[in-house]
PDB file of C-alpha atoms in Angstrom:
ATOM      1  CA  UNK A  13     -23.703 -23.634  -2.562  1.00 49.00           C
ATOM      2  CA  UNK A  14     -21.455 -26.461  -2.865  1.00 48.00           C
ATOM      3  CA  UNK A  15     -22.239 -27.516  -6.290  1.00 52.00           C
ATOM      4  CA  UNK A  16     -21.317 -24.279  -8.011  1.00 52.00           C
ATOM      5  CA  UNK A  17     -18.326 -23.955  -9.766  1.00 59.00           C
ATOM      6  CA  UNK A  18     -16.126 -21.730  -8.137  1.00 53.00           C
ATOM      7  CA  UNK A  19     -17.462 -22.179  -4.552  1.00 58.00           C
ATOM      8  CA  UNK A  20     -15.297 -21.453  -1.373  1.00 62.00           C
ATOM      9  CA  UNK A  21     -13.044 -24.272  -0.624  1.00 72.00           C
ATOM     10  CA  UNK A  22     -10.647 -24.482   2.371  1.00 71.00           C
ATOM     11  CA  UNK A  23      -7.586 -23.757   0.231  1.00 71.00           C
ATOM     12  CA  UNK A  24      -9.324 -20.554  -1.356  1.00 68.00           C
ATOM     13  CA  UNK A  25      -9.945 -19.621   2.108  1.00 70.00           C
ATOM     14  CA  UNK A  26      -6.218 -20.036   3.372  1.00 68.00           C
ATOM     15  CA  UNK A  27      -5.260 -18.154   0.350  1.00 68.00           C
ATOM     16  CA  UNK A  28      -7.840 -15.225   1.445  1.00 70.00           C
ATOM     17  CA  UNK A  29      -6.387 -15.230   4.679  1.00 66.00           C
ATOM     18  CA  UNK A  30      -2.552 -15.133   3.327  1.00 73.00           C
ATOM     19  CA  UNK A  31      -3.880 -12.159   1.331  1.00 73.00           C
ATOM     20  CA  UNK A  32      -4.725 -10.133   3.994  1.00 76.00           C
ATOM     21  CA  UNK A  33      -1.601 -10.992   5.592  1.00 83.00           C
ATOM     22  CA  UNK A  34       0.688  -9.385   3.109  1.00 92.00           C
ATOM     23  CA  UNK A  35      -1.508  -6.214   2.453  1.00 95.00           C
ATOM     24  CA  UNK A  36      -2.138  -3.199   3.964  1.00 96.00           C
ATOM     25  CA  UNK A  37      -6.252  -2.910   4.839  1.00 95.00           C
ATOM     26  CA  UNK A  38      -7.967  -1.953   1.181  1.00 95.00           C
ATOM     27  CA  UNK A  39      -9.599   0.384   3.481  1.00 95.00           C
ATOM     28  CA  UNK A  40      -6.549   2.779   4.634  1.00 96.00           C
ATOM     29  CA  UNK A  41      -4.980   2.460   1.222  1.00 96.00           C
ATOM     30  CA  UNK A  42      -8.157   3.758  -0.265  1.00 95.00           C
ATOM     31  CA  UNK A  43      -8.418   6.016   1.695  1.00 95.00           C
ATOM     32  CA  UNK A  44      -4.924   7.789   1.650  1.00 95.00           C
ATOM     33  CA  UNK A  45      -5.111   7.822  -2.095  1.00 94.00           C
ATOM     34  CA  UNK A  46      -8.119   9.812  -2.040  1.00 93.00           C
ATOM     35  CA  UNK A  47      -6.385  12.279   0.001  1.00 91.00           C
ATOM     36  CA  UNK A  48      -4.429  13.051  -3.505  1.00 83.00           C
ATOM     37  CA  UNK A  49      -7.905  13.445  -5.538  1.00 87.00           C
ATOM     38  CA  UNK A  50      -9.881  16.026  -6.641  1.00 83.00           C
ATOM     39  CA  UNK A  51     -13.186  15.736  -4.949  1.00 83.00           C
ATOM     40  CA  UNK A  52     -15.557  14.095  -7.669  1.00 83.00           C
ATOM     41  CA  UNK A  53     -12.653  11.757  -8.594  1.00 86.00           C
ATOM     42  CA  UNK A  54     -12.927   7.974  -7.937  1.00 93.00           C
ATOM     43  CA  UNK A  55     -10.593   4.882  -7.889  1.00 96.00           C
ATOM     44  CA  UNK A  56     -11.461   1.781  -9.276  1.00 96.00           C
ATOM     45  CA  UNK A  57     -11.432  -1.523  -7.410  1.00 95.00           C
ATOM     46  CA  UNK A  58      -8.574  -2.629  -9.700  1.00 95.00           C
ATOM     47  CA  UNK A  59      -6.319   0.353  -9.169  1.00 96.00           C
ATOM     48  CA  UNK A  60      -7.108   0.106  -4.991  1.00 96.00           C
ATOM     49  CA  UNK A  61      -5.631  -3.669  -5.248  1.00 95.00           C
ATOM     50  CA  UNK A  62      -2.824  -2.541  -7.148  1.00 96.00           C
ATOM     51  CA  UNK A  63      -1.773  -0.403  -4.786  1.00 97.00           C
ATOM     52  CA  UNK A  64      -2.093  -2.470  -1.894  1.00 96.00           C
ATOM     53  CA  UNK A  65       0.230  -4.608  -3.745  1.00 96.00           C
ATOM     54  CA  UNK A  66       2.684  -1.880  -4.651  1.00 97.00           C
ATOM     55  CA  UNK A  67       3.280  -0.679  -1.147  1.00 97.00           C
ATOM     56  CA  UNK A  68       3.651  -4.152   0.125  1.00 97.00           C
ATOM     57  CA  UNK A  69       6.181  -4.418  -2.610  1.00 96.00           C
ATOM     58  CA  UNK A  70       7.730  -1.448  -1.076  1.00 97.00           C
ATOM     59  CA  UNK A  71       7.848  -2.087   2.373  1.00 97.00           C
ATOM     60  CA  UNK A  72       9.569  -5.578   1.568  1.00 96.00           C
ATOM     61  CA  UNK A  73      11.895  -3.762  -0.838  1.00 96.00           C
ATOM     62  CA  UNK A  74      13.191  -1.140   1.358  1.00 97.00           C
ATOM     63  CA  UNK A  75      13.345  -3.768   4.598  1.00 97.00           C
ATOM     64  CA  UNK A  76      15.172  -6.240   2.450  1.00 95.00           C
ATOM     65  CA  UNK A  77      18.077  -3.328   1.467  1.00 96.00           C
ATOM     66  CA  UNK A  78      18.005  -2.363   5.244  1.00 96.00           C
ATOM     67  CA  UNK A  79      18.603  -5.717   6.454  1.00 95.00           C
ATOM     68  CA  UNK A  80      21.346  -6.412   3.521  1.00 94.00           C
ATOM     69  CA  UNK A  81      23.243  -3.669   4.860  1.00 95.00           C
ATOM     70  CA  UNK A  82      22.969  -5.099   8.267  1.00 94.00           C
ATOM     71  CA  UNK A  83      24.237  -8.348   7.264  1.00 93.00           C
ATOM     72  CA  UNK A  84      27.124  -6.940   5.388  1.00 94.00           C
ATOM     73  CA  UNK A  85      27.957  -5.419   8.987  1.00 95.00           C
ATOM     74  CA  UNK A  86      27.249  -8.353  10.692  1.00 95.00           C
ATOM     75  CA  UNK A  87      24.751  -6.703  13.056  1.00 95.00           C
ATOM     76  CA  UNK A  88      21.428  -8.579  13.655  1.00 93.00           C
ATOM     77  CA  UNK A  89      19.031  -5.551  13.943  1.00 95.00           C
ATOM     78  CA  UNK A  90      17.671  -3.239  11.517  1.00 96.00           C
ATOM     79  CA  UNK A  91      17.784   0.281  13.180  1.00 96.00           C
ATOM     80  CA  UNK A  92      16.358   3.525  12.044  1.00 96.00           C
ATOM     81  CA  UNK A  93      19.537   4.953  10.409  1.00 96.00           C
ATOM     82  CA  UNK A  94      19.537   1.519   8.133  1.00 96.00           C
ATOM     83  CA  UNK A  95      15.845   2.519   6.693  1.00 97.00           C
ATOM     84  CA  UNK A  96      17.275   6.100   5.838  1.00 97.00           C
ATOM     85  CA  UNK A  97      20.276   4.947   4.226  1.00 97.00           C
ATOM     86  CA  UNK A  98      18.025   2.189   2.231  1.00 97.00           C
ATOM     87  CA  UNK A  99      15.784   4.751   1.190  1.00 97.00           C
ATOM     88  CA  UNK A 100      18.692   6.975  -0.156  1.00 96.00           C
ATOM     89  CA  UNK A 101      20.700   3.992  -1.861  1.00 96.00           C
ATOM     90  CA  UNK A 102      17.364   2.940  -3.541  1.00 96.00           C
ATOM     91  CA  UNK A 103      16.540   6.382  -5.064  1.00 96.00           C
ATOM     92  CA  UNK A 104      13.952   7.631  -2.790  1.00 96.00           C
ATOM     93  CA  UNK A 105      16.233  10.739  -1.790  1.00 91.00           C
ATOM     94  CA  UNK A 106      12.946  12.516  -1.549  1.00 91.00           C
ATOM     95  CA  UNK A 107      11.945  10.647   1.763  1.00 93.00           C
ATOM     96  CA  UNK A 108      15.207  10.951   3.072  1.00 92.00           C
ATOM     97  CA  UNK A 109      14.431  14.465   4.783  1.00 94.00           C
ATOM     98  CA  UNK A 110      10.983  14.114   6.475  1.00 95.00           C
ATOM     99  CA  UNK A 111      11.887  10.473   7.306  1.00 96.00           C
ATOM    100  CA  UNK A 112      15.272  11.929   9.334  1.00 95.00           C
ATOM    101  CA  UNK A 113      13.190  14.154  10.802  1.00 95.00           C
ATOM    102  CA  UNK A 114      10.593  11.595  12.113  1.00 95.00           C
ATOM    103  CA  UNK A 115      13.541   8.962  13.260  1.00 95.00           C
ATOM    104  CA  UNK A 116      14.909  12.077  15.083  1.00 95.00           C
ATOM    105  CA  UNK A 117      11.371  12.888  16.769  1.00 94.00           C
ATOM    106  CA  UNK A 118      10.738   9.646  17.512  1.00 94.00           C
ATOM    107  CA  UNK A 119      14.297   9.195  19.408  1.00 94.00           C
ATOM    108  CA  UNK A 120      13.464  12.342  21.020  1.00 93.00           C
ATOM    109  CA  UNK A 121      10.136  11.092  21.932  1.00 92.00           C
ATOM    110  CA  UNK A 122      11.836   7.649  23.574  1.00 90.00           C
ATOM    111  CA  UNK A 123      14.045   9.949  25.378  1.00 92.00           C
ATOM    112  CA  UNK A 124      10.998  11.729  26.734  1.00 90.00           C
ATOM    113  CA  UNK A 125       9.221   8.452  27.625  1.00 89.00           C
ATOM    114  CA  UNK A 126      12.276   6.896  29.481  1.00 90.00           C
ATOM    115  CA  UNK A 127      12.599   9.905  31.697  1.00 90.00           C
ATOM    116  CA  UNK A 128       9.250  10.236  32.367  1.00 89.00           C
ATOM    117  CA  UNK A 129       9.388   6.650  33.417  1.00 88.00           C
ATOM    118  CA  UNK A 130      12.206   6.976  35.780  1.00 89.00           C
ATOM    119  CA  UNK A 131      10.582  10.079  37.282  1.00 89.00           C
ATOM    120  CA  UNK A 132       7.890   7.998  38.104  1.00 89.00           C
ATOM    121  CA  UNK A 133       9.508   5.179  39.420  1.00 88.00           C
ATOM    122  CA  UNK A 134      11.387   7.255  41.384  1.00 88.00           C
ATOM    123  CA  UNK A 135       8.391   8.770  42.998  1.00 86.00           C
ATOM    124  CA  UNK A 136       7.132   5.728  43.879  1.00 83.00           C
ATOM    125  CA  UNK A 137       9.923   4.773  45.619  1.00 78.00           C
ATOM    126  CA  UNK A 138      10.509   7.615  47.582  1.00 69.00           C
TER     127      UNK A 138
ATOM    128  CA  UNK B   1       2.011   7.642  21.682  1.00 48.00           C
ATOM    129  CA  UNK B   2       2.902  10.855  24.077  1.00 48.00           C
ATOM    130  CA  UNK B   3       0.898  13.693  23.912  1.00 45.00           C
ATOM    131  CA  UNK B   4       1.900  16.999  22.923  1.00 46.00           C
ATOM    132  CA  UNK B   5       2.994  18.678  26.308  1.00 44.00           C
ATOM    133  CA  UNK B   6       5.213  22.081  27.067  1.00 42.00           C
ATOM    134  CA  UNK B   7       7.707  21.611  23.760  1.00 43.00           C
ATOM    135  CA  UNK B   8       8.019  24.708  21.694  1.00 43.00           C
ATOM    136  CA  UNK B   9       6.131  25.370  18.262  1.00 40.00           C
ATOM    137  CA  UNK B  10       8.986  26.414  16.596  1.00 39.00           C
ATOM    138  CA  UNK B  11       9.486  22.794  14.813  1.00 45.00           C
ATOM    139  CA  UNK B  12       8.152  22.750  11.154  1.00 46.00           C
ATOM    140  CA  UNK B  13       6.787  19.320  11.815  1.00 47.00           C
ATOM    141  CA  UNK B  14       3.877  18.567  14.491  1.00 48.00           C
ATOM    142  CA  UNK B  15       5.554  18.680  17.783  1.00 52.00           C
ATOM    143  CA  UNK B  16       3.237  15.520  18.867  1.00 64.00           C
ATOM    144  CA  UNK B  17       4.338  11.960  17.990  1.00 71.00           C
ATOM    145  CA  UNK B  18       3.821  11.167  14.259  1.00 81.00           C
ATOM    146  CA  UNK B  19       0.924   8.747  13.950  1.00 88.00           C
ATOM    147  CA  UNK B  20       0.934   7.007  10.480  1.00 91.00           C
ATOM    148  CA  UNK B  21      -2.139   6.454   8.791  1.00 94.00           C
ATOM    149  CA  UNK B  22      -0.963   2.705   7.960  1.00 96.00           C
ATOM    150  CA  UNK B  23      -1.214  -0.020  10.347  1.00 95.00           C
ATOM    151  CA  UNK B  24       2.034  -0.497  11.923  1.00 95.00           C
ATOM    152  CA  UNK B  25       1.296  -4.258  13.155  1.00 95.00           C
ATOM    153  CA  UNK B  26       0.298  -4.987   9.366  1.00 96.00           C
ATOM    154  CA  UNK B  27       3.693  -3.576   8.153  1.00 96.00           C
ATOM    155  CA  UNK B  28       5.188  -5.807  10.685  1.00 95.00           C
ATOM    156  CA  UNK B  29       3.791  -9.157   9.350  1.00 94.00           C
ATOM    157  CA  UNK B  30       4.590  -7.992   5.654  1.00 95.00           C
ATOM    158  CA  UNK B  31       8.330  -7.468   6.550  1.00 94.00           C
ATOM    159  CA  UNK B  32       7.733 -11.044   8.281  1.00 91.00           C
ATOM    160  CA  UNK B  33       7.253 -12.975   5.060  1.00 91.00           C
ATOM    161  CA  UNK B  34      10.367 -12.446   3.991  1.00 89.00           C
ATOM    162  CA  UNK B  35      12.557 -15.082   5.801  1.00 86.00           C
ATOM    163  CA  UNK B  36      16.151 -13.264   5.184  1.00 85.00           C
ATOM    164  CA  UNK B  37      14.802 -10.277   7.284  1.00 86.00           C
ATOM    165  CA  UNK B  38      15.862 -11.400  10.807  1.00 81.00           C
ATOM    166  CA  UNK B  39      14.910  -8.329  13.892  1.00 92.00           C
ATOM    167  CA  UNK B  40      13.998  -5.295  12.930  1.00 95.00           C
ATOM    168  CA  UNK B  41      13.689  -2.403  15.715  1.00 94.00           C
ATOM    169  CA  UNK B  42      10.951  -0.533  16.623  1.00 95.00           C
ATOM    170  CA  UNK B  43      12.113   2.704  15.342  1.00 95.00           C
ATOM    171  CA  UNK B  44      12.986   1.217  12.067  1.00 97.00           C
ATOM    172  CA  UNK B  45       9.383  -0.516  11.611  1.00 97.00           C
ATOM    173  CA  UNK B  46       7.637   3.388  12.485  1.00 96.00           C
ATOM    174  CA  UNK B  47      10.287   4.358   9.929  1.00 97.00           C
ATOM    175  CA  UNK B  48       9.436   1.687   7.080  1.00 97.00           C
ATOM    176  CA  UNK B  49       5.555   2.574   7.933  1.00 97.00           C
ATOM    177  CA  UNK B  50       5.776   6.119   7.480  1.00 97.00           C
ATOM    178  CA  UNK B  51       8.127   5.985   4.241  1.00 97.00           C
ATOM    179  CA  UNK B  52       5.612   3.482   3.182  1.00 97.00           C
ATOM    180  CA  UNK B  53       2.690   6.026   3.300  1.00 97.00           C
ATOM    181  CA  UNK B  54       4.548   8.442   1.924  1.00 96.00           C
ATOM    182  CA  UNK B  55       5.526   6.538  -1.487  1.00 97.00           C
ATOM    183  CA  UNK B  56       1.501   5.820  -1.370  1.00 97.00           C
ATOM    184  CA  UNK B  57       0.935   9.391  -1.009  1.00 96.00           C
ATOM    185  CA  UNK B  58       3.270  10.173  -3.810  1.00 96.00           C
ATOM    186  CA  UNK B  59       2.266   7.183  -6.285  1.00 96.00           C
ATOM    187  CA  UNK B  60      -1.186   8.040  -6.078  1.00 96.00           C
ATOM    188  CA  UNK B  61      -0.653  11.533  -6.610  1.00 95.00           C
ATOM    189  CA  UNK B  62       0.996  11.019  -9.624  1.00 96.00           C
ATOM    190  CA  UNK B  63      -1.524   8.340 -10.714  1.00 96.00           C
ATOM    191  CA  UNK B  64      -4.024  11.241 -10.332  1.00 95.00           C
ATOM    192  CA  UNK B  65      -2.126  13.442 -12.649  1.00 95.00           C
ATOM    193  CA  UNK B  66      -2.349  10.454 -15.158  1.00 95.00           C
ATOM    194  CA  UNK B  67      -5.929  10.190 -14.681  1.00 94.00           C
ATOM    195  CA  UNK B  68      -6.402  14.363 -15.115  1.00 93.00           C
ATOM    196  CA  UNK B  69      -4.301  14.610 -18.098  1.00 94.00           C
ATOM    197  CA  UNK B  70      -6.422  12.526 -19.954  1.00 94.00           C
ATOM    198  CA  UNK B  71      -9.519  13.601 -18.292  1.00 93.00           C
ATOM    199  CA  UNK B  72     -10.926  11.009 -16.853  1.00 92.00           C
ATOM    200  CA  UNK B  73     -12.114  11.020 -13.086  1.00 91.00           C
ATOM    201  CA  UNK B  74     -11.580   7.186 -12.374  1.00 95.00           C
ATOM    202  CA  UNK B  75      -8.313   6.503 -11.799  1.00 96.00           C
ATOM    203  CA  UNK B  76      -7.034   2.954 -13.201  1.00 96.00           C
ATOM    204  CA  UNK B  77      -4.723   0.645 -13.479  1.00 96.00           C
ATOM    205  CA  UNK B  78      -3.019   2.001 -16.379  1.00 96.00           C
ATOM    206  CA  UNK B  79      -2.720   5.465 -15.040  1.00 96.00           C
ATOM    207  CA  UNK B  80      -0.766   3.548 -12.080  1.00 97.00           C
ATOM    208  CA  UNK B  81       1.192   1.660 -14.562  1.00 97.00           C
ATOM    209  CA  UNK B  82       2.440   5.159 -16.456  1.00 97.00           C
ATOM    210  CA  UNK B  83       3.300   6.846 -12.900  1.00 96.00           C
ATOM    211  CA  UNK B  84       5.243   3.903 -12.158  1.00 97.00           C
ATOM    212  CA  UNK B  85       7.273   4.110 -15.484  1.00 96.00           C
ATOM    213  CA  UNK B  86       7.704   7.698 -15.168  1.00 96.00           C
ATOM    214  CA  UNK B  87       9.759   7.463 -12.205  1.00 95.00           C
ATOM    215  CA  UNK B  88      12.684   5.357 -12.644  1.00 95.00           C
ATOM    216  CA  UNK B  89      13.808   4.501  -9.052  1.00 95.00           C
ATOM    217  CA  UNK B  90       9.835   2.899  -8.128  1.00 95.00           C
ATOM    218  CA  UNK B  91       9.958   1.259 -11.894  1.00 95.00           C
ATOM    219  CA  UNK B  92      13.221  -0.321 -11.075  1.00 94.00           C
ATOM    220  CA  UNK B  93      11.364  -2.521  -8.378  1.00 94.00           C
ATOM    221  CA  UNK B  94       7.841  -2.216  -9.239  1.00 95.00           C
ATOM    222  CA  UNK B  95       7.062  -2.309 -13.240  1.00 93.00           C
ATOM    223  CA  UNK B  96       7.361  -6.072 -13.718  1.00 92.00           C
ATOM    224  CA  UNK B  97       5.034  -6.730 -10.737  1.00 91.00           C
ATOM    225  CA  UNK B  98       1.906  -4.442 -11.896  1.00 92.00           C
ATOM    226  CA  UNK B  99      -0.744  -7.229 -13.486  1.00 89.00           C
ATOM    227  CA  UNK B 100      -1.096  -7.475 -16.994  1.00 85.00           C
ATOM    228  CA  UNK B 101      -3.226  -4.986 -18.764  1.00 79.00           C
ATOM    229  CA  UNK B 102      -6.976  -5.791 -18.813  1.00 65.00           C
ATOM    230  CA  UNK B 103      -6.334  -9.045 -16.234  1.00 54.00           C
ATOM    231  CA  UNK B 104      -9.498 -10.472 -14.849  1.00 51.00           C
ATOM    232  CA  UNK B 105      -9.905  -9.486 -10.895  1.00 53.00           C
ATOM    233  CA  UNK B 106      -8.929 -12.286  -9.016  1.00 50.00           C
ATOM    234  CA  UNK B 107     -12.156 -12.806  -6.947  1.00 46.00           C
ATOM    235  CA  UNK B 108     -14.519 -12.902  -9.596  1.00 46.00           C
ATOM    236  CA  UNK B 109     -16.421 -16.254  -9.961  1.00 46.00           C
ATOM    237  CA  UNK B 110     -15.538 -18.779 -12.551  1.00 47.00           C
ATOM    238  CA  UNK B 111     -18.673 -18.235 -14.564  1.00 50.00           C
ATOM    239  CA  UNK B 112     -17.788 -14.992 -14.944  1.00 45.00           C
ATOM    240  CA  UNK B 113     -14.949 -15.735 -16.930  1.00 45.00           C
ATOM    241  CA  UNK B 114     -15.843 -17.477 -19.614  1.00 48.00           C
ATOM    242  CA  UNK B 115     -16.561 -15.307 -22.926  1.00 52.00           C
ATOM    243  CA  UNK B 116     -19.655 -14.628 -23.264  1.00 51.00           C
ATOM    244  CA  UNK B 117     -21.089 -16.043 -26.804  1.00 52.00           C
ATOM    245  CA  UNK B 118     -21.277 -13.374 -29.580  1.00 53.00           C
ATOM    246  CA  UNK B 119     -24.505 -11.866 -29.880  1.00 51.00           C
ATOM    247  CA  UNK B 120     -24.980 -11.754 -33.471  1.00 53.00           C
ATOM    248  CA  UNK B 121     -24.824 -15.610 -34.154  1.00 52.00           C
ATOM    249  CA  UNK B 122     -28.745 -15.656 -34.899  1.00 57.00           C
ATOM    250  CA  UNK B 123     -31.349 -13.421 -35.491  1.00 60.00           C
ATOM    251  CA  UNK B 124     -33.650 -13.395 -32.504  1.00 60.00           C
ATOM    252  CA  UNK B 125     -37.154 -11.782 -32.328  1.00 64.00           C
ATOM    253  CA  UNK B 126     -37.318  -7.852 -31.339  1.00 62.00           C
ATOM    254  CA  UNK B 127     -37.329  -7.390 -27.686  1.00 63.00           C
ATOM    255  CA  UNK B 128     -35.805 -10.581 -26.635  1.00 63.00           C
ATOM    256  CA  UNK B 129     -33.527 -10.078 -24.004  1.00 61.00           C
ATOM    257  CA  UNK B 130     -30.871 -13.084 -24.253  1.00 60.00           C
ATOM    258  CA  UNK B 131     -29.985 -15.182 -21.348  1.00 63.00           C
ATOM    259  CA  UNK B 132     -26.757 -14.422 -21.166  1.00 57.00           C
ATOM    260  CA  UNK B 133     -27.336 -11.010 -20.100  1.00 58.00           C
ATOM    261  CA  UNK B 134     -28.580 -12.656 -16.632  1.00 60.00           C
ATOM    262  CA  UNK B 135     -25.351 -13.696 -15.948  1.00 61.00           C
ATOM    263  CA  UNK B 136     -23.510 -10.832 -17.423  1.00 55.00           C
ATOM    264  CA  UNK B 137     -23.044  -8.574 -14.267  1.00 52.00           C
ATOM    265  CA  UNK B 138     -20.364  -8.870 -11.970  1.00 50.00           C
ATOM    266  CA  UNK B 139     -22.255 -10.362  -8.872  1.00 48.00           C
ATOM    267  CA  UNK B 140     -20.853  -8.650  -5.642  1.00 51.00           C
ATOM    268  CA  UNK B 141     -18.300  -5.579  -7.001  1.00 48.00           C
ATOM    269  CA  UNK B 142     -18.873  -2.313  -6.322  1.00 49.00           C
ATOM    270  CA  UNK B 143     -19.624  -0.678  -9.412  1.00 52.00           C
ATOM    271  CA  UNK B 144     -17.010   0.154 -11.974  1.00 52.00           C
ATOM    272  CA  UNK B 145     -17.769   2.560 -14.738  1.00 52.00           C
ATOM    273  CA  UNK B 146     -16.032   0.608 -18.079  1.00 53.00           C
ATOM    274  CA  UNK B 147     -14.151   3.298 -19.699  1.00 52.00           C
ATOM    275  CA  UNK B 148     -13.768   2.106 -23.328  1.00 52.00           C
ATOM    276  CA  UNK B 149     -11.954   4.611 -25.119  1.00 49.00           C
ATOM    277  CA  UNK B 150      -8.783   4.310 -23.089  1.00 47.00           C
ATOM    278  CA  UNK B 151      -5.563   4.618 -25.034  1.00 45.00           C
TER     279      UNK B 151
END
């Protein structure tokens, strides 16, 4: 195995690990893609891999834009509103509606969870 | 994440917690690769994950439309490229990142990257199999149907 051209070398293994860290799992990506396809359709491996790259680029792009806004406003932490803003600023206003609803729902759940914790703590002390 | 409790069913979206299908932990790692990004709170991480999923669905759908328009059954890189071109905001950040057409897949072993010698070099006895036929098939890849008449 070691004599073959292109046998695994430690550097290449490290690259593979780095690849995994910067891409979403191909299984998840492939599954979500399939949901949008007719039943008998297939996706080439190259297309799935490309889609992994596309989504990672998107993540970086949106986060970077949101982060830049924070920096300009001298805030340290990117929050949900920043993400909503970034999506709109970058032209993804189709997502704006659903994402704002998710944000609203997420915050509601946070409040509920905090209340439940408080009730539980009070009961414990009683 | 919280279970559905006695909340009203009036909301059009699910009243349960929204569960993205993409792993939030991996999204966080991807964000962290950019050194310029400082802190991202949990709701922002959640929303980026959700919007990444929306983006993936959108691009998959548009790509599949191209595939169908061309009466193909396999979604290819070129279909994705066309879908990207058609949506200006996506094209602006993504078009240049797409691999060039007919690039070699990156995980092919080095031996397959050599071009096979032209088959027509020497006449051979009928029924002979050329030795490079044995090395032509990609070893570990899932079968990909080659579509030779893509425009």
